[in-house]
Coordinates of C-alpha atoms in Angstrom, one line a residue:
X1 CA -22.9 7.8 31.2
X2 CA -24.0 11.4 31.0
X3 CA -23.9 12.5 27.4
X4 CA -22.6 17.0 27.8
X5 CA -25.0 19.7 26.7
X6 CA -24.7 21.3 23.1
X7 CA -22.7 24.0 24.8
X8 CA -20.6 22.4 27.2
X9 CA -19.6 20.1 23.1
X10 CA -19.3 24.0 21.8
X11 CA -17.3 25.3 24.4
X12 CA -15.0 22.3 24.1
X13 CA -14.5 22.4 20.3
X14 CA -13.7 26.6 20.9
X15 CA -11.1 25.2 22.7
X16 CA -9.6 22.8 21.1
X17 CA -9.7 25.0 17.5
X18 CA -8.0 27.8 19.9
X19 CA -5.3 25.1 21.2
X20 CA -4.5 23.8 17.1
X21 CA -4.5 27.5 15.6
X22 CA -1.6 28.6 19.1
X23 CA 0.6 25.3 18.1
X24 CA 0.3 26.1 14.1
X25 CA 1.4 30.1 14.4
X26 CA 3.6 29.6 17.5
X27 CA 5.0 26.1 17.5
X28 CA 8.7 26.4 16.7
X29 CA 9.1 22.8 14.8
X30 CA 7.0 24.7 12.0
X31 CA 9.7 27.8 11.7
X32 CA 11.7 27.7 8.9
X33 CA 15.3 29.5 9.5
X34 CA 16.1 29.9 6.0
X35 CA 12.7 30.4 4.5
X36 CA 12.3 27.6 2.6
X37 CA 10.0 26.1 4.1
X38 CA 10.1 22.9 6.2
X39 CA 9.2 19.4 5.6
X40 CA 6.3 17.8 8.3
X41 CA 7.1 14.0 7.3
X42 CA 6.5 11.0 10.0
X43 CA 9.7 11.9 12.1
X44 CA 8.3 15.5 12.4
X45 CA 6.4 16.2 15.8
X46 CA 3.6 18.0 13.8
X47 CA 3.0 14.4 11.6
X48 CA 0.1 14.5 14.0
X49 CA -1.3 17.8 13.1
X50 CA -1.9 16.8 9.6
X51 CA -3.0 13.6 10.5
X52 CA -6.3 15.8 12.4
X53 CA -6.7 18.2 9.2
X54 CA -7.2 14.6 7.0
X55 CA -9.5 13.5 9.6
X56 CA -11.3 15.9 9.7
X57 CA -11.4 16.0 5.8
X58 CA -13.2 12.7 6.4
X59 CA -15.7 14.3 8.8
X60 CA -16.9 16.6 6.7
X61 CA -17.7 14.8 3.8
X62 CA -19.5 12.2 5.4
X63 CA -21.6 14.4 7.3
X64 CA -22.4 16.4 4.1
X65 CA -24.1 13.0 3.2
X66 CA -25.7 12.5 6.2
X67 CA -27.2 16.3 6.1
X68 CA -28.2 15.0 3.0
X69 CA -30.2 12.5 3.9
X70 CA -32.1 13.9 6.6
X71 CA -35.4 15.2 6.3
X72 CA -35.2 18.8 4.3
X73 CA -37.3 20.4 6.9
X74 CA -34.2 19.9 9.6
X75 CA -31.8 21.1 7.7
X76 CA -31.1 24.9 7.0
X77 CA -28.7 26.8 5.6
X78 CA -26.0 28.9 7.7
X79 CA -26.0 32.3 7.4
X80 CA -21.9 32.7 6.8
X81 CA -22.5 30.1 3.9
X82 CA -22.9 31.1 0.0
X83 CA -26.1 29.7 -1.9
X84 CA -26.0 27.7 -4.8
X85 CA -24.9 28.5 -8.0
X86 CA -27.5 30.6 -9.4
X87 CA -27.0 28.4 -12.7
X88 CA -28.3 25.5 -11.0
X89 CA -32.1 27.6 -10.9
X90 CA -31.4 28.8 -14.6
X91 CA -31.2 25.1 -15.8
X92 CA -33.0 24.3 -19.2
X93 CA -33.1 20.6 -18.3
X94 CA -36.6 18.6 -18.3
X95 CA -38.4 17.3 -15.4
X96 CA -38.8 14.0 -17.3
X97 CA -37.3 12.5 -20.9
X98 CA -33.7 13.5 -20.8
X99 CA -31.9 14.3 -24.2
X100 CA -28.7 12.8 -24.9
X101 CA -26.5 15.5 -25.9
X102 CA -28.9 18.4 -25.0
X103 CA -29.9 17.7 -21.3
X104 CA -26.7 15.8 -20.8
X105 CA -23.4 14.7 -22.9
X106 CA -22.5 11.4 -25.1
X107 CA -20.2 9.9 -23.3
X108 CA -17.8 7.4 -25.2
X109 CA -16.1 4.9 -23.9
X110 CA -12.0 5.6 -25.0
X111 CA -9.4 2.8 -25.3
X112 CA -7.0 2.9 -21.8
X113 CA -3.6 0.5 -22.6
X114 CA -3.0 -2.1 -20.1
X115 CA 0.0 -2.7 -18.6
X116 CA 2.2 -2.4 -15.5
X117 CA 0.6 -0.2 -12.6
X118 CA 2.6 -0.2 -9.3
X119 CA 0.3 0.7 -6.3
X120 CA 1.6 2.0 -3.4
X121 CA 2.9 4.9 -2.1
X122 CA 6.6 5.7 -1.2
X123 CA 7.8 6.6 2.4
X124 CA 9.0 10.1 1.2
X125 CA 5.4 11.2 -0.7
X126 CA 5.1 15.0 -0.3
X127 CA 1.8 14.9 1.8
X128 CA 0.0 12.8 4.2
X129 CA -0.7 9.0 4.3
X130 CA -2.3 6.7 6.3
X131 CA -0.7 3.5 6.9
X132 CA -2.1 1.3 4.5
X133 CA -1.4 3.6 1.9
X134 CA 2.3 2.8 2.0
X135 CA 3.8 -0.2 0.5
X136 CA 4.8 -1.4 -2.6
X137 CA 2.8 -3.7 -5.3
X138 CA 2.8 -4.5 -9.0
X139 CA -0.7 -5.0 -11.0
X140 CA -1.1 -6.2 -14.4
X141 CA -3.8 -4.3 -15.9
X142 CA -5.5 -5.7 -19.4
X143 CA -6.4 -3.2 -22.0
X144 CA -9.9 -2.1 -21.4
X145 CA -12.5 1.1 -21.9
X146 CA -13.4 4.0 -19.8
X147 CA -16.0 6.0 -20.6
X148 CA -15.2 10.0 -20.7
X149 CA -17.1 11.6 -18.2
X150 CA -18.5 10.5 -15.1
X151 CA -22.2 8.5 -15.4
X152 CA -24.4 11.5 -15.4
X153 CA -28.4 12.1 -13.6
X154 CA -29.2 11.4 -17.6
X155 CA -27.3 8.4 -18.4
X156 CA -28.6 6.9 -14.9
X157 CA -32.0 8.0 -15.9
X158 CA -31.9 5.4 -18.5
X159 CA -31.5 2.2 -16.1
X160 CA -34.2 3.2 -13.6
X161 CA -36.9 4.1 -16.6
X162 CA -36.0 0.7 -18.1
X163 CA -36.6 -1.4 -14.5
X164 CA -33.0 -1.0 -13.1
X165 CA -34.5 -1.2 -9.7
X166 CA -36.7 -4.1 -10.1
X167 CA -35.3 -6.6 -12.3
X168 CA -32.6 -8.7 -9.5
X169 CA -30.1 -9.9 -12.1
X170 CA -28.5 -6.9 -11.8
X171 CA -27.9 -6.6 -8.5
X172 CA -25.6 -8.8 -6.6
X173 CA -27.6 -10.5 -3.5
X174 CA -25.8 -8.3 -1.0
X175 CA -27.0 -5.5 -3.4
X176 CA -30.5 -7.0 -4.1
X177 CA -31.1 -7.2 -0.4
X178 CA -30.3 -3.6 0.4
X179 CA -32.4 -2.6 -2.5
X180 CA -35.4 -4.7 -0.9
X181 CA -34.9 -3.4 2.8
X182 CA -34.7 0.4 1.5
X183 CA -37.3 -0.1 -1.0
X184 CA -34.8 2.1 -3.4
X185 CA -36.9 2.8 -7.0
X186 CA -34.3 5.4 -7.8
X187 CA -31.2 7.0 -6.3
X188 CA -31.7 8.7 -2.9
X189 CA -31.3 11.9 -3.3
X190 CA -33.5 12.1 -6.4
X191 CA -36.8 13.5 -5.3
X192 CA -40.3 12.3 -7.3
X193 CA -42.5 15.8 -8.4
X194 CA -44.6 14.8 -10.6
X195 CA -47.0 11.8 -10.5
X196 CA -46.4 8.3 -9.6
X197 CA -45.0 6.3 -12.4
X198 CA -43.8 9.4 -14.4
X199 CA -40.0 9.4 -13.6
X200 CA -40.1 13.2 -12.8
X201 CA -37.4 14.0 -10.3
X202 CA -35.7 16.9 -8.6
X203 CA -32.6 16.6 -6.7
X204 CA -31.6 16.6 -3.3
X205 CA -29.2 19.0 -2.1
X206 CA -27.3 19.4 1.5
X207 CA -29.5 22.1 2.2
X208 CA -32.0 22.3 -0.6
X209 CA -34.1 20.6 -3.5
X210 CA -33.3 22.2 -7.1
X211 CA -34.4 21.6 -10.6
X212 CA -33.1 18.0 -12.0
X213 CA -29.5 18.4 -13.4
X214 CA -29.3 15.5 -15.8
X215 CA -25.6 16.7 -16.6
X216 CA -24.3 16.2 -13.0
X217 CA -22.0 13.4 -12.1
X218 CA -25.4 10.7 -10.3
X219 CA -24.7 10.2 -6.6
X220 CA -25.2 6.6 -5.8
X221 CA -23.6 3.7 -4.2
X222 CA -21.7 0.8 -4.8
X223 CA -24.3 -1.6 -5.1
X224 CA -26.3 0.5 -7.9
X225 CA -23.0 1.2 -9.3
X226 CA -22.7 -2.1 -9.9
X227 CA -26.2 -3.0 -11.1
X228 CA -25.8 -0.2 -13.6
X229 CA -22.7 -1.2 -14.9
X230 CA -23.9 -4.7 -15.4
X231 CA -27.3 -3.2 -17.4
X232 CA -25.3 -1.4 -18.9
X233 CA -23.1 -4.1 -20.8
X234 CA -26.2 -6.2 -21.3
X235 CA -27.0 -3.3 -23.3
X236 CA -24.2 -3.0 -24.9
X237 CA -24.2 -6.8 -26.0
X238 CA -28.2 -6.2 -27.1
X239 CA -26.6 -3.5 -29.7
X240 CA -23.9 -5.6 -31.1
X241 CA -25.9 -8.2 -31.3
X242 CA -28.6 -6.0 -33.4
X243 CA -26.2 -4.3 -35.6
X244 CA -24.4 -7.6 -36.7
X245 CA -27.5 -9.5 -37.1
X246 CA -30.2 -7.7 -38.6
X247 CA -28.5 -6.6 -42.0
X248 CA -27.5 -10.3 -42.3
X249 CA -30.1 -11.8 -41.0
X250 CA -31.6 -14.5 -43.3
X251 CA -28.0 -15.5 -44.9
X252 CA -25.4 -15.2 -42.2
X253 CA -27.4 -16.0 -38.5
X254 CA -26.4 -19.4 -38.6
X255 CA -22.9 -18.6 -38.5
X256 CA -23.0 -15.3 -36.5
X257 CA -24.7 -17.1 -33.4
X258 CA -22.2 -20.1 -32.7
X259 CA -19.6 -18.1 -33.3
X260 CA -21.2 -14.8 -30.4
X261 CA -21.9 -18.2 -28.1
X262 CA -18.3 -19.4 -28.2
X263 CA -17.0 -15.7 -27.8
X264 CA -20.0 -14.9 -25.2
X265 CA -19.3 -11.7 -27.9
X266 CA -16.6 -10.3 -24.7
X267 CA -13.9 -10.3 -27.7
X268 CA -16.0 -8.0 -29.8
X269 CA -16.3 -5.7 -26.6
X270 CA -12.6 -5.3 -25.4
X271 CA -13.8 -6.8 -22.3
X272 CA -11.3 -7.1 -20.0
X273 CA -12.6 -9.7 -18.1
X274 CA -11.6 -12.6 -21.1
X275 CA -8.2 -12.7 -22.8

């Protein structure tokens, strides 16, 4: 197989862009006769067309991670695209030793009722589906807690300056061993400036590095998503079980610790993983 040059791939894609933009201003399936509008559902001819714009959706956000992850000296910037915000150069946020609540937000968990969610979604929907996004299915959902923002740079800060990264029960073993073979100490596109050990980081950009932003939503994947969310409630159980115990400590232990065994405390947490 002879893979085509870069322009012979150009030349093709000018082609194919030309080809979509004739059918979408000149097709007549997409006039409407009495202005309304028309409706592209999966008996329309253009079903297709919408099908390549969601595809291409796809595209482009994985390979904004993949530019992401290569080396910064491949990547640059094209000319036709804006810069960053220039607030992300103005930030006030520390290299190292986030603030709760100055350098990022509190974020509270809030109460979410359980109850019946159907999943699924009808033929009819008013926009594209793919096909396993159609169907019909009931889920009982417990009550449980969400917290109110996204997990911020800050709040992740936390579990990789307290050994996220290198204490395993954590980490599931599909999750452990992709932490080994990556030697991951922190989140990818967190970038060490300052000296080893100091947990000073920058972060990693499509095109650039910038100042930390310890208020932005942490870019990470499932398996550390998972690790942090299980450090996470062992933290959580470490501060019930503190704020219960201490104050009582020499007349009420004895009765407090049978009682947080037999619970495994999960009632005192809304967990919804007990009843």
């Amino acid at each position: 197989m002879v893979w085509p040059t870069v322009s012979e791939v150009y030349e093709y894609r000018k082609d194919v862009y030309d080809t979509v933009v004739n059918v979408i201003m000149n097709h007549p399936s997409l006039d409407s006769e009495d202005g309304k509008g028309i409706v592209v559902n999966q008996e329309h001819p253009m079903w297709s067309l919408f099908m390549g714009f969601e595809h291409e959706r796809i595209h482009l956000e994985t390979s904004s991670v993949l530019f992401r992850e290569t080396p910064i000296e491949l990547v640059q910037r094209p000319k036709s695209w804006p810069g960053l915000h220039p607030s992300v150069y103005e930030s006030t946020s520390k290299a190292s030793k986030p603030v709760e609540g100055e350098d990022y937000p509190s974020n509270e968990m809030l109460p979410v009722n359980g109850g019946e969610v159907q999943l699924g979604k009808p033929i009819d929907f008013p926009s594209y589906g793919w096909d396993n996004e159609y169907g019909t299915r009931t889920v009982s959902v417990p009550n449980f807690q969400a917290s109110k923002y996204m997990i911020t740079n800050g709040e992740y800060y936390q579990f990789v300056v307290e050994g996220g990264y290198r204490n395993e029960d954590y980490w599931c073993e599909d999750g452990w061993a992709w932490r080994k073979h990556r030697n991951m100490k922190w989140p990818f596109f967190w970038t060490p400036v300052g000296p080893q050990g100091s947990h000073e980081y920058g972060l990693r950009t499509i095109f650039e590095e910038i100042p930390m932003q310890w208020s932005f939503p942490v870019d990470v994947t499932y398996y550390e998503s998972k690790a942090f969310c299980k450090w996470k409630v062992s933290i959580t159980y470490e501060c019930v079980w503190n704020s219960m115990c201490i104050p009582f400590l020499t007349s009420c232990l004895v009765f407090i610790l049978p009682y947080l065994r037999l619970k495994r405390m999960d009632h005192l947490l809304q967990s919804p993983t007990e009843s």
